[in-house]
Amino acid sequence: MVQGSPFTVQKLFMPGTGPRWLPYGVLILIVAAAPLVFSGRMSYYLSILSLAGIYAVVVIGLNMLMGYAGQISLGHAAFFAIGAYTSGILSTRYGLSPILCALPAVAAAGSVAVLIGIPTLKLKEHYLAMATLGFGIIMYTILRADPGSMTGGIQGMPNIPPLQILGHAADSDRAQYTIVWSTVILVFLFSTNILESRFGRALMAIHKSEVCAAVLGINVFGHKLQVFVLSALYAGFAGFLYAHCSPLKYLNPDDVAHVILSIKFVTMVVIGGMGNRWGALCGAVGLTVLPEVLRLMSSLLHGISSTDIEMACYGLILIMVMILSTRTRKRLLPIPAENTLTQHPIRQ
Amino acid sequence: MTSPDQLAQYLFSGITIGSIYALIALGFTIIYNTTGIINFAQGEFVMLGGMCMVGCTHILRLPVPAGVLISVACVVVVGLLIERLSIRPAHGASVVTLIIITIGVSITLKALTAFITKDSFTYPPFPGPEHVRIFGASMPGQSLWIIGAACCIMVLLSLFFHFTIRGKAMRACAINREAAYIVGIDVETMSFLSFGLSALIGAVAGIMVTPTTQMAWYRGMDLGLKGFCAAILGGLGSSPGAVAGGLLLGLLETFGSFFVSGYKDAIAFALFLLVLFIRPRGITGRGR
């Protein structure tokens, strides 16, 4: 794939062309060092990093869908919410041990994704964006309206039990951080392997041109559906982590299912440069830490709420990154070149 | 829904809200036809129109006609600025990129409004009778204003598109941008104009709807999505379709909320998904 082309930074992250394990080693070192830095009174920051890790799982999945396959989903918070609520309901109302909830949570998100994906992925571009957005809003409405008196509606769902591992409850910030980030690393390696396989290359071909991909014998719809479901599985798993591994122990439709959360996930993918795995990871951490930075600076903001500034930042980031990326024809970080085959001739 | 009076009541409130959806859908249609972009910030035009009018009536204490003119002008300027600052620089971008840009515009506008105020506002209905009785249904006077404004805009738009050179040029872009470019139509200016026109229509919808409901910084997305649903129902890209889709959506939502009240928003989207899957060209079959 890269043989014979000139050296790029990109090659460092590709198989067989350089010190492949170096970046992973650095990642593991950073992850392991964080609890040492943020110890004692500063362990609050670990809980923020845990949240970043949970979002990172969603973003890694969404990046496969958006960056690699070139599709768009504005409703990924819905799958996140399905995972979180399935796990929350099973563990509080049916007393299932939290760790056993992971499978049903992921399965629920996956099966909804199959049901939604089959009709939705036949649509393209605008229609796909709106259909996924519409699905996200329906999910949010259902969770708020609480038809079966299961989700607690607007009041939310309190007292979700923490994970039990070997008889110990993972209740501290540090334990949650360890669980979350070790799964993030596993998920990251897993998706790296998927993307560097035949499947990943097929996705990139679909992104370049669906017609070309189909001519090459790639089952376009099948691959789109698979990557959509896969990204939903990631989101469902992240939802499960959110339910049991965040210090809140509380689920609320506004926190887990809101449209703004879906847009936040898209922003995280976009800021990292769509199609860049490392970028997605950095985007997730960066944008989760951003509100904390804004909160620290709140004295400078003269009464403007930090959530509004956060929202404005997302908006400006989306606009700027997208404009820059089209103007320079590359993303902020070195990654495969932009889709040029399917563009309108006049707008080129 | 037993008596005919009640039926008429539902019918008229459906038409009222449907007119608003139709206006928003027309805004989507105009930009989509001229540029090929779905403007996810369309709902923010509606919200800004309502909020500017709130500013004019509450703070500046202007009379209604002056307030309407100033608010519409403000929103049109915003619309033109959006085209210049965010759409034009991304020339040649893929559709997914453009979608993400307009989403960025949408939440930026929302956040900027929230900086100024986070309260919900309303203002008194426009001058006229407080209630009108038609076929046993009691309609607030503002409904007449809404329906009247929608009709006026539709008539003016069709005059503009059929009898002015710029309107015809925009229609040419809608039929085929490349061919329009080749025969010497300035496609870029048409794109600029389409954002202004679409902001104008959105602002009018926002100004008219605020007295019947309320307006706040977060309302734009709801209204915009409903307008998009209407545009899809009627067939994306078709102006008569947008009007028909808006009215149909308004009616279905009003009658639907009679049966399942908590799921008013879900009705619109379920319908929207259904149309997309079964009849993607819309009920009029004119969409693309």
XYZ file of C-alpha atoms in Angstrom:
636
model
C 0.000 0.000 0.000
C 2.808 2.426 0.762
C 5.617 0.658 -1.026
C 7.623 2.871 -3.314
C 6.097 6.101 -2.045
C 8.265 8.706 -0.301
C 8.713 8.667 3.455
C 5.897 10.257 5.418
C 5.138 10.572 9.103
C 2.147 8.466 8.295
C 4.370 5.482 7.617
C 5.414 5.390 11.233
C 1.916 4.214 12.046
C 1.620 1.701 9.267
C 2.467 -1.971 9.399
C 5.842 -3.201 8.334
C 7.313 0.177 7.487
C 8.891 1.308 10.707
C 8.871 1.028 14.468
C 5.286 -0.123 14.576
C 5.067 -0.623 18.313
C 6.662 2.691 19.266
C 3.492 4.815 19.314
C 1.640 2.109 21.207
C 4.430 1.953 23.753
C 4.244 5.723 24.212
C 0.470 5.523 24.590
C 0.727 2.805 27.234
C 3.418 4.772 29.082
C 1.294 7.927 29.137
C -1.758 5.999 30.292
C 0.244 4.304 33.041
C 1.897 7.543 34.151
C -1.331 9.535 34.562
C -2.371 7.961 37.916
C 1.099 8.754 39.301
C 0.762 12.409 38.294
C -2.830 12.847 39.386
C -2.654 11.159 42.781
C -4.089 12.137 46.141
C -6.200 15.278 46.019
C -5.855 15.534 42.269
C -7.524 12.190 41.633
C -10.586 14.141 40.478
C -8.723 14.649 37.208
C -8.506 10.879 36.810
C -12.292 10.717 36.690
C -12.253 13.245 33.855
C -9.689 11.136 32.036
C -11.941 8.108 32.571
C -14.785 9.967 30.906
C -12.385 10.862 28.074
C -11.553 7.173 27.728
C -15.234 6.241 27.569
C -15.814 8.822 24.838
C -12.672 7.607 23.088
C -14.246 4.166 22.646
C -17.232 5.740 20.862
C -14.982 7.970 18.800
C -12.719 5.112 17.689
C -15.825 3.359 16.360
C -17.319 6.472 14.802
C -14.001 7.225 13.142
C -14.193 3.881 11.315
C -17.618 4.854 10.026
C -16.852 8.482 9.178
C -13.152 8.597 8.478
C -12.666 5.241 6.809
C -15.998 4.366 5.203
C -16.949 8.010 4.540
C -20.460 7.703 5.964
C -21.922 10.046 8.547
C -23.883 9.437 11.724
C -25.409 12.235 13.751
C -27.123 9.786 16.091
C -24.357 7.884 17.809
C -25.370 9.158 21.230
C -28.461 6.969 20.777
C -26.359 3.783 20.718
C -24.344 5.072 23.648
C -27.631 5.606 25.509
C -28.947 2.162 24.561
C -25.833 0.542 26.010
C -25.934 2.672 29.144
C -29.637 2.213 29.827
C -29.696 -1.521 29.048
C -26.895 -2.042 31.500
C -28.414 0.349 34.035
C -31.846 -1.274 33.920
C -30.514 -4.826 34.137
C -28.243 -4.060 37.082
C -30.623 -1.914 39.159
C -34.036 -3.371 38.399
C -33.054 -7.000 37.865
C -30.034 -7.117 40.157
C -27.721 -8.562 37.521
C -24.032 -8.257 38.381
C -22.759 -5.209 36.444
C -20.024 -7.095 34.627
C -22.577 -9.506 33.175
C -24.463 -6.535 31.743
C -21.739 -5.807 29.208
C -22.938 -8.472 26.790
C -26.638 -7.519 26.773
C -25.698 -3.818 26.538
C -23.507 -4.365 23.492
C -25.989 -6.797 21.961
C -28.870 -4.345 22.381
C -26.937 -1.530 20.705
C -25.838 -3.901 17.924
C -29.280 -5.266 17.176
C -30.853 -1.804 17.091
C -28.036 -0.791 14.744
C -28.878 -3.673 12.401
C -32.550 -2.710 12.384
C -31.790 0.966 11.795
C -28.827 0.376 9.507
C -30.546 -1.822 6.923
C -32.954 0.880 5.746
C -30.780 3.881 6.646
C -27.546 2.930 4.928
C -29.303 2.687 1.593
C -29.479 6.473 1.906
C -26.652 8.786 1.072
C -25.118 11.937 2.455
C -27.845 14.428 3.446
C -30.464 11.767 3.855
C -28.191 9.578 5.929
C -27.224 12.523 8.132
C -30.833 13.492 8.714
C -32.038 9.915 9.173
C -29.434 9.222 11.874
C -30.186 12.586 13.482
C -33.899 11.727 13.418
C -33.193 8.340 14.989
C -31.159 10.041 17.721
C -34.014 12.422 18.466
C -36.576 9.601 18.574
C -34.380 7.717 21.036
C -33.999 10.830 23.202
C -37.770 11.426 23.132
C -38.472 7.822 24.117
C -35.992 7.897 27.004
C -37.482 11.142 28.288
C -41.082 10.000 27.928
C -40.236 6.709 29.660
C -43.027 4.510 28.223
C -42.439 1.390 30.362
C -41.506 3.239 33.576
C -38.039 1.745 33.273
C -35.702 4.626 32.540
C -36.892 7.141 35.123
C -37.657 9.671 32.384
C -36.418 13.207 32.973
C -35.489 12.454 36.581
C -32.938 9.966 35.359
C -31.750 6.744 36.869
C -29.746 6.993 40.117
C -27.683 4.512 42.150
C -26.217 2.356 39.431
C -23.874 -0.190 41.025
C -20.143 -0.013 40.175
C -18.326 -2.886 38.485
C -17.426 -5.842 40.712
C -14.090 -7.398 39.885
C -12.887 -10.420 41.888
C -15.278 -9.489 44.668
C -14.070 -5.877 44.910
C -16.204 -2.961 43.867
C -14.302 -0.687 41.471
C -15.467 2.440 43.214
C -12.435 4.743 43.369
C -11.403 7.142 40.624
C -8.200 5.210 40.210
C -9.847 1.807 39.780
C -12.298 3.229 37.257
C -9.470 4.900 35.375
C -7.558 1.636 35.200
C -10.540 -0.345 33.934
C -11.545 2.262 31.365
C -8.118 2.907 29.912
C -7.075 -0.728 29.745
C -10.233 -1.392 27.714
C -9.523 1.666 25.573
C -6.103 0.274 24.691
C -7.563 -3.139 23.882
C -10.324 -1.605 21.767
C -7.777 0.576 20.009
C -5.535 -2.382 19.138
C -8.562 -4.374 18.034
C -9.727 -1.654 15.652
C -6.203 -1.104 14.347
C -6.136 -4.746 13.359
C -9.538 -4.524 11.728
C -8.604 -1.418 9.775
C -5.334 -2.826 8.537
C -7.079 -5.879 7.179
C -8.929 -6.522 3.940
C -12.039 -5.099 5.621
C -10.378 -1.773 6.395
C -9.027 -1.417 2.879
C -12.484 -2.182 1.490
C -13.902 0.630 3.619
C -11.339 3.081 2.268
C -12.200 2.005 -1.260
C -15.886 2.682 -0.571
C -14.943 6.114 0.735
C -12.996 6.888 -2.461
C -15.715 5.740 -4.806
C -18.601 3.396 -4.233
C -18.750 2.576 -7.907
C -15.044 1.659 -8.054
C -15.396 -0.412 -4.913
C -18.366 -2.283 -6.333
C -16.499 -2.901 -9.578
C -13.606 -4.346 -7.573
C -16.041 -6.862 -6.121
C -16.588 -5.250 -2.746
C -20.045 -5.702 -1.281
C -20.624 -1.978 -0.656
C -23.867 -2.199 1.296
C -22.652 -5.163 3.342
C -19.474 -3.367 4.363
C -21.320 -0.169 5.209
C -23.747 -2.097 7.374
C -20.953 -4.027 9.081
C -18.984 -0.919 9.947
C -22.142 0.866 11.104
C -23.035 -2.014 13.406
C -19.438 -2.287 14.593
C -19.351 1.395 15.513
C -22.688 0.971 17.311
C -21.238 -1.974 19.260
C -18.370 0.274 20.358
C -20.840 2.975 21.377
C -22.954 0.445 23.270
C -19.896 -0.834 25.103
C -18.887 2.725 25.934
C -22.400 3.246 27.272
C -21.948 0.229 29.517
C -18.669 1.695 30.797
C -20.358 5.053 31.364
C -23.102 3.462 33.443
C -20.748 1.598 35.787
C -17.377 3.314 35.605
C -18.191 6.982 36.010
C -18.304 8.589 39.437
C -21.842 9.882 38.890
C -23.558 6.448 39.035
C -26.443 8.229 37.377
C -28.006 8.195 33.917
C -30.038 10.989 32.420
C -31.315 11.403 28.839
C -29.719 14.863 28.660
C -26.302 13.416 29.544
C -26.281 10.288 27.407
C -28.772 10.707 24.561
C -28.828 14.371 23.633
C -28.171 15.544 20.074
C -25.359 17.743 21.373
C -23.543 14.606 22.540
C -23.798 13.109 19.055
C -22.378 16.327 17.631
C -19.647 16.250 20.276
C -18.635 12.769 19.066
C -18.554 14.008 15.466
C -16.425 16.991 16.550
C -13.985 14.642 18.281
C -13.596 12.633 15.073
C -13.282 15.762 12.959
C -10.712 17.530 15.125
C -8.444 14.498 15.035
C -8.619 14.481 11.253
C -11.220 12.079 9.919
C -9.659 8.717 9.246
C -6.878 9.130 11.759
C -6.996 6.649 14.650
C -4.515 8.528 16.802
C -6.255 11.768 16.021
C -9.563 10.315 17.161
C -7.996 9.332 20.479
C -6.484 12.803 20.924
C -9.754 14.448 19.872
C -11.701 12.521 22.494
C -9.284 13.425 25.281
C -8.884 17.035 24.142
C -12.585 17.799 23.914
C -13.387 16.094 27.219
C -10.739 18.108 28.996
C -11.835 21.364 27.281
C -14.886 21.976 29.552
C -12.651 21.512 32.607
C -10.194 24.087 31.290
C -13.102 26.447 30.586
C -14.428 25.879 34.105
C -11.041 26.797 35.561
C -11.093 30.002 33.532
C -14.702 30.792 34.462
C -13.666 33.801 36.535
C -12.390 35.397 33.332
C -15.601 34.775 31.453
C -17.787 37.331 33.269
C -20.787 35.169 33.950
C -21.049 33.470 30.557
C -21.706 29.829 31.310
C -18.898 27.487 30.351
C -21.287 25.056 28.633
C -22.239 27.771 26.130
C -18.602 28.530 25.405
C -18.024 24.807 24.990
C -20.824 24.649 22.431
C -19.453 27.677 20.564
C -16.019 26.016 20.549
C -17.454 22.837 18.994
C -19.136 24.911 16.319
C -16.056 26.934 15.492
C -13.823 23.846 15.542
C -16.123 22.052 13.088
C -16.220 25.025 10.724
C -12.493 25.817 10.887
C -11.220 22.254 10.599
C -13.482 21.479 7.663
C -12.578 24.673 5.812
C -8.873 24.194 6.456
C -9.055 20.583 5.358
C -10.696 21.432 2.029
C -8.412 24.373 1.404
C -5.209 22.512 2.010
C -6.558 19.221 0.700
C -5.230 17.468 3.750
C -6.279 17.067 7.337
C -4.462 18.583 10.263
C -2.578 15.337 10.687
C -1.149 13.254 7.854
C -3.752 10.765 6.695
C -5.111 9.396 3.408
C -6.044 12.089 0.890
C -9.546 13.417 0.526
C -12.257 11.849 -1.513
C -11.898 13.538 -4.893
C -13.635 11.177 -7.261
C -17.186 11.853 -6.218
C -17.054 15.624 -6.229
C -19.152 17.859 -8.337
C -17.054 19.065 -11.295
C -17.892 22.746 -10.855
C -17.098 22.876 -7.201
C -13.634 21.449 -7.705
C -62.410 13.760 18.172
C -66.159 13.481 18.237
C -67.747 16.745 17.197
C -67.151 18.479 13.876
C -66.212 21.635 15.833
C -63.320 19.823 17.418
C -62.292 18.421 14.063
C -62.232 21.936 12.606
C -60.191 23.101 15.576
C -57.544 20.456 14.941
C -57.647 21.141 11.223
C -56.962 24.848 11.633
C -54.232 24.519 14.216
C -52.653 21.890 11.957
C -52.724 24.292 9.031
C -51.233 27.061 11.186
C -48.229 25.072 12.351
C -48.046 23.452 8.915
C -47.621 26.896 7.320
C -44.605 27.500 9.532
C -43.107 24.126 8.568
C -43.822 24.911 4.919
C -41.887 28.184 5.171
C -38.900 26.461 6.773
C -39.061 23.699 4.163
C -39.022 26.341 1.419
C -35.854 27.759 2.972
C -34.201 24.341 2.749
C -35.411 23.882 -0.807
C -34.049 27.200 -2.058
C -30.532 26.594 -0.762
C -30.555 22.949 -1.795
C -31.657 23.729 -5.332
C -29.131 26.470 -5.873
C -26.090 25.007 -4.160
C -26.748 21.316 -3.500
C -26.227 21.907 0.218
C -28.646 21.002 2.977
C -28.304 23.890 5.385
C -28.512 22.383 8.856
C -28.526 25.943 10.216
C -31.904 26.701 8.629
C -33.694 26.369 11.976
C -31.334 28.926 13.503
C -32.608 31.524 11.016
C -36.084 30.949 12.439
C -34.806 31.220 15.998
C -32.793 34.359 15.195
C -35.806 35.961 13.501
C -37.898 35.391 16.613
C -35.154 36.537 18.982
C -34.397 39.725 16.976
C -38.082 40.581 17.061
C -38.039 39.999 20.831
C -35.164 42.469 21.042
C -37.037 44.999 18.916
C -40.258 44.808 20.932
C -38.844 44.379 24.455
C -35.705 46.503 24.412
C -36.044 48.982 21.550
C -39.854 49.158 21.965
C -40.345 49.615 18.232
C -43.755 49.361 16.557
C -44.472 46.008 14.906
C -43.766 46.892 11.233
C -40.409 48.523 12.034
C -39.484 45.601 14.274
C -40.312 43.088 11.555
C -38.253 44.962 8.964
C -35.229 45.319 11.232
C -35.346 41.682 12.385
C -35.648 40.350 8.856
C -32.781 42.585 7.738
C -30.573 41.371 10.605
C -31.204 37.711 9.826
C -30.623 38.232 6.106
C -27.248 39.805 6.929
C -26.433 36.782 9.114
C -27.429 34.460 6.278
C -25.223 36.280 3.785
C -22.315 36.326 6.229
C -22.647 32.575 6.747
C -22.375 31.988 3.032
C -19.328 34.252 2.743
C -17.505 33.088 5.864
C -18.212 29.386 6.014
C -19.611 28.029 2.753
C -17.589 29.983 0.187
C -14.173 29.197 1.701
C -14.988 25.477 1.612
C -15.368 25.534 -2.122
C -15.089 22.091 -3.644
C -15.638 20.221 -0.405
C -17.446 16.896 -0.302
C -21.060 16.766 0.831
C -20.165 15.259 4.200
C -17.755 18.146 4.814
C -20.426 20.703 3.963
C -22.924 18.977 6.257
C -20.436 19.182 9.102
C -19.780 22.869 8.376
C -23.466 23.813 8.491
C -23.854 21.847 11.732
C -20.933 23.869 13.090
C -22.663 27.086 12.007
C -25.865 25.947 13.649
C -24.392 25.265 17.071
C -22.222 28.394 16.930
C -25.285 30.585 16.322
C -27.120 28.748 19.072
C -24.252 29.286 21.517
C -23.895 32.961 20.603
C -27.601 33.487 21.297
C -27.232 31.654 24.597
C -24.397 34.059 25.552
C -26.896 36.924 25.304
C -29.877 35.315 26.958
C -31.051 31.871 28.011
C -34.655 32.836 28.771
C -37.719 32.048 26.705
C -39.514 35.064 25.312
C -42.711 35.930 23.593
C -44.445 39.134 22.545
C -48.093 40.073 22.070
C -49.757 38.827 18.864
C -49.863 41.213 15.962
C -52.791 43.663 15.791
C -56.122 42.151 14.822
C -59.037 40.298 16.367
C -58.100 38.207 19.360
C -60.119 35.185 18.229
C -61.870 34.327 15.023
C -64.591 31.696 14.742
C -64.549 29.646 11.556
C -66.765 26.571 11.160
C -67.199 26.375 14.899
C -63.434 26.429 15.539
C -61.934 29.259 17.541
C -58.655 30.438 16.053
C -56.301 32.972 17.622
C -55.824 36.067 15.452
C -52.113 35.279 15.113
C -52.999 32.135 13.136
C -54.449 34.364 10.451
C -51.210 36.347 10.376
C -49.187 33.150 10.079
C -51.291 31.695 7.277
C -51.455 35.080 5.542
C -47.697 35.621 5.742
C -47.052 32.099 4.441
C -49.399 32.646 1.494
C -47.822 36.033 0.703
C -44.327 34.571 0.736
C -45.325 31.674 -1.471
C -46.937 34.003 -4.033
C -43.980 36.410 -3.983
C -41.513 33.547 -4.299
C -43.244 32.051 -7.290
C -43.390 35.505 -8.904
C -39.693 35.937 -8.183
C -38.778 32.565 -9.613
C -40.870 32.911 -12.744
C -40.745 36.592 -13.689
C -37.363 38.012 -12.650
C -34.033 37.394 -14.288
C -32.357 36.446 -10.991
C -35.177 34.121 -10.085
C -34.911 32.420 -13.453
C -31.139 32.168 -13.021
C -31.635 30.460 -9.662
C -34.040 28.029 -11.262
C -31.458 27.335 -13.928
C -28.951 26.490 -11.185
C -31.517 24.142 -9.698
C -31.967 22.305 -12.981
C -28.279 21.932 -13.724
C -25.513 23.951 -12.107
C -22.942 23.054 -14.716
C -25.141 24.056 -17.634
C -26.102 27.268 -15.831
C -22.413 28.051 -15.382
C -21.719 27.398 -19.037
C -24.449 29.752 -20.270
C -22.934 32.513 -18.153
C -24.933 32.470 -14.934
C -22.836 33.527 -11.976
C -23.355 30.395 -9.879
C -21.483 31.839 -6.895
C -23.678 34.938 -6.684
C -26.745 32.732 -6.918
C -25.458 30.720 -3.969
C -24.954 33.971 -2.040
C -28.479 35.126 -2.910
C -30.019 31.790 -1.984
C -28.663 32.062 1.557
C -30.070 35.578 1.878
C -33.472 34.558 0.539
C -33.611 31.498 2.697
C -32.649 33.523 5.800
C -35.429 35.988 4.939
C -38.062 33.261 4.792
C -36.757 31.648 7.964
C -36.825 34.993 9.790
C -40.446 35.626 8.762
C -41.415 32.168 10.014
C -39.685 32.869 13.335
C -41.280 36.300 13.748
C -44.740 34.938 13.032
C -44.538 31.827 15.210
C -43.110 33.424 18.366
C -46.394 34.900 19.725
C -48.154 31.517 19.525
C -45.404 29.519 21.190
C -42.265 30.933 22.727
C -38.820 31.506 21.358
C -35.569 30.560 23.038
C -32.005 29.888 21.986
C -32.493 26.120 21.657
C -35.684 26.112 19.533
C -33.891 26.364 16.194
C -32.911 22.731 15.858
C -36.440 21.388 16.485
C -38.010 23.757 14.019
C -35.287 23.215 11.453
C -35.623 19.440 11.609
C -39.395 19.620 11.278
C -38.922 21.856 8.261
C -36.499 19.331 6.790
C -38.993 16.507 7.432
C -41.564 18.569 5.550
C -39.165 19.119 2.660
C -38.497 15.377 2.458
C -42.192 14.516 2.736
C -42.899 16.704 -0.263
C -39.820 15.585 -2.172
C -36.525 17.382 -1.608
C -35.967 20.135 -4.141
C -39.595 20.722 -5.058
C -41.162 24.011 -3.873
C -44.810 22.934 -4.214
C -43.724 19.720 -2.513
C -42.244 21.704 0.383
C -45.554 23.510 0.912
C -47.590 20.319 0.665
C -45.169 18.491 2.947
C -45.295 21.289 5.529
C -49.080 21.332 5.651
C -49.292 17.547 5.755
C -46.742 17.332 8.561
C -48.560 20.038 10.534
C -51.878 18.207 10.192
C -50.481 14.759 10.981
C -48.658 16.112 14.014
C -51.745 17.891 15.365
C -54.055 14.929 14.822
C -51.371 12.490 15.942
C -50.766 14.317 19.215
C -54.472 13.765 19.943
C -53.759 10.034 20.166
C -50.220 9.923 21.600
C -49.470 13.203 23.280
C -45.962 12.564 24.645
C -44.486 11.598 21.296
C -45.232 14.613 19.120
C -41.636 14.934 17.956
C -41.267 11.209 17.426
C -44.286 11.256 15.064
C -42.583 13.686 12.714
C -39.384 11.669 12.575
C -41.027 8.290 12.330
C -43.003 9.646 9.382
C -39.842 11.113 7.910
C -37.945 7.832 8.160
C -40.925 5.984 6.707
C -41.076 8.307 3.690
C -37.316 8.062 3.175
C -37.476 4.285 3.109
C -40.671 3.771 1.146
C -40.926 6.751 -1.169
C -37.676 8.749 -1.130
C -38.896 11.085 -3.853
C -41.633 12.399 -1.558
C -45.400 12.347 -1.787
C -45.442 14.554 -4.852
C -42.835 12.330 -6.491
C -40.919 15.398 -7.628
C -37.948 15.149 -5.303
C -34.461 14.155 -6.293
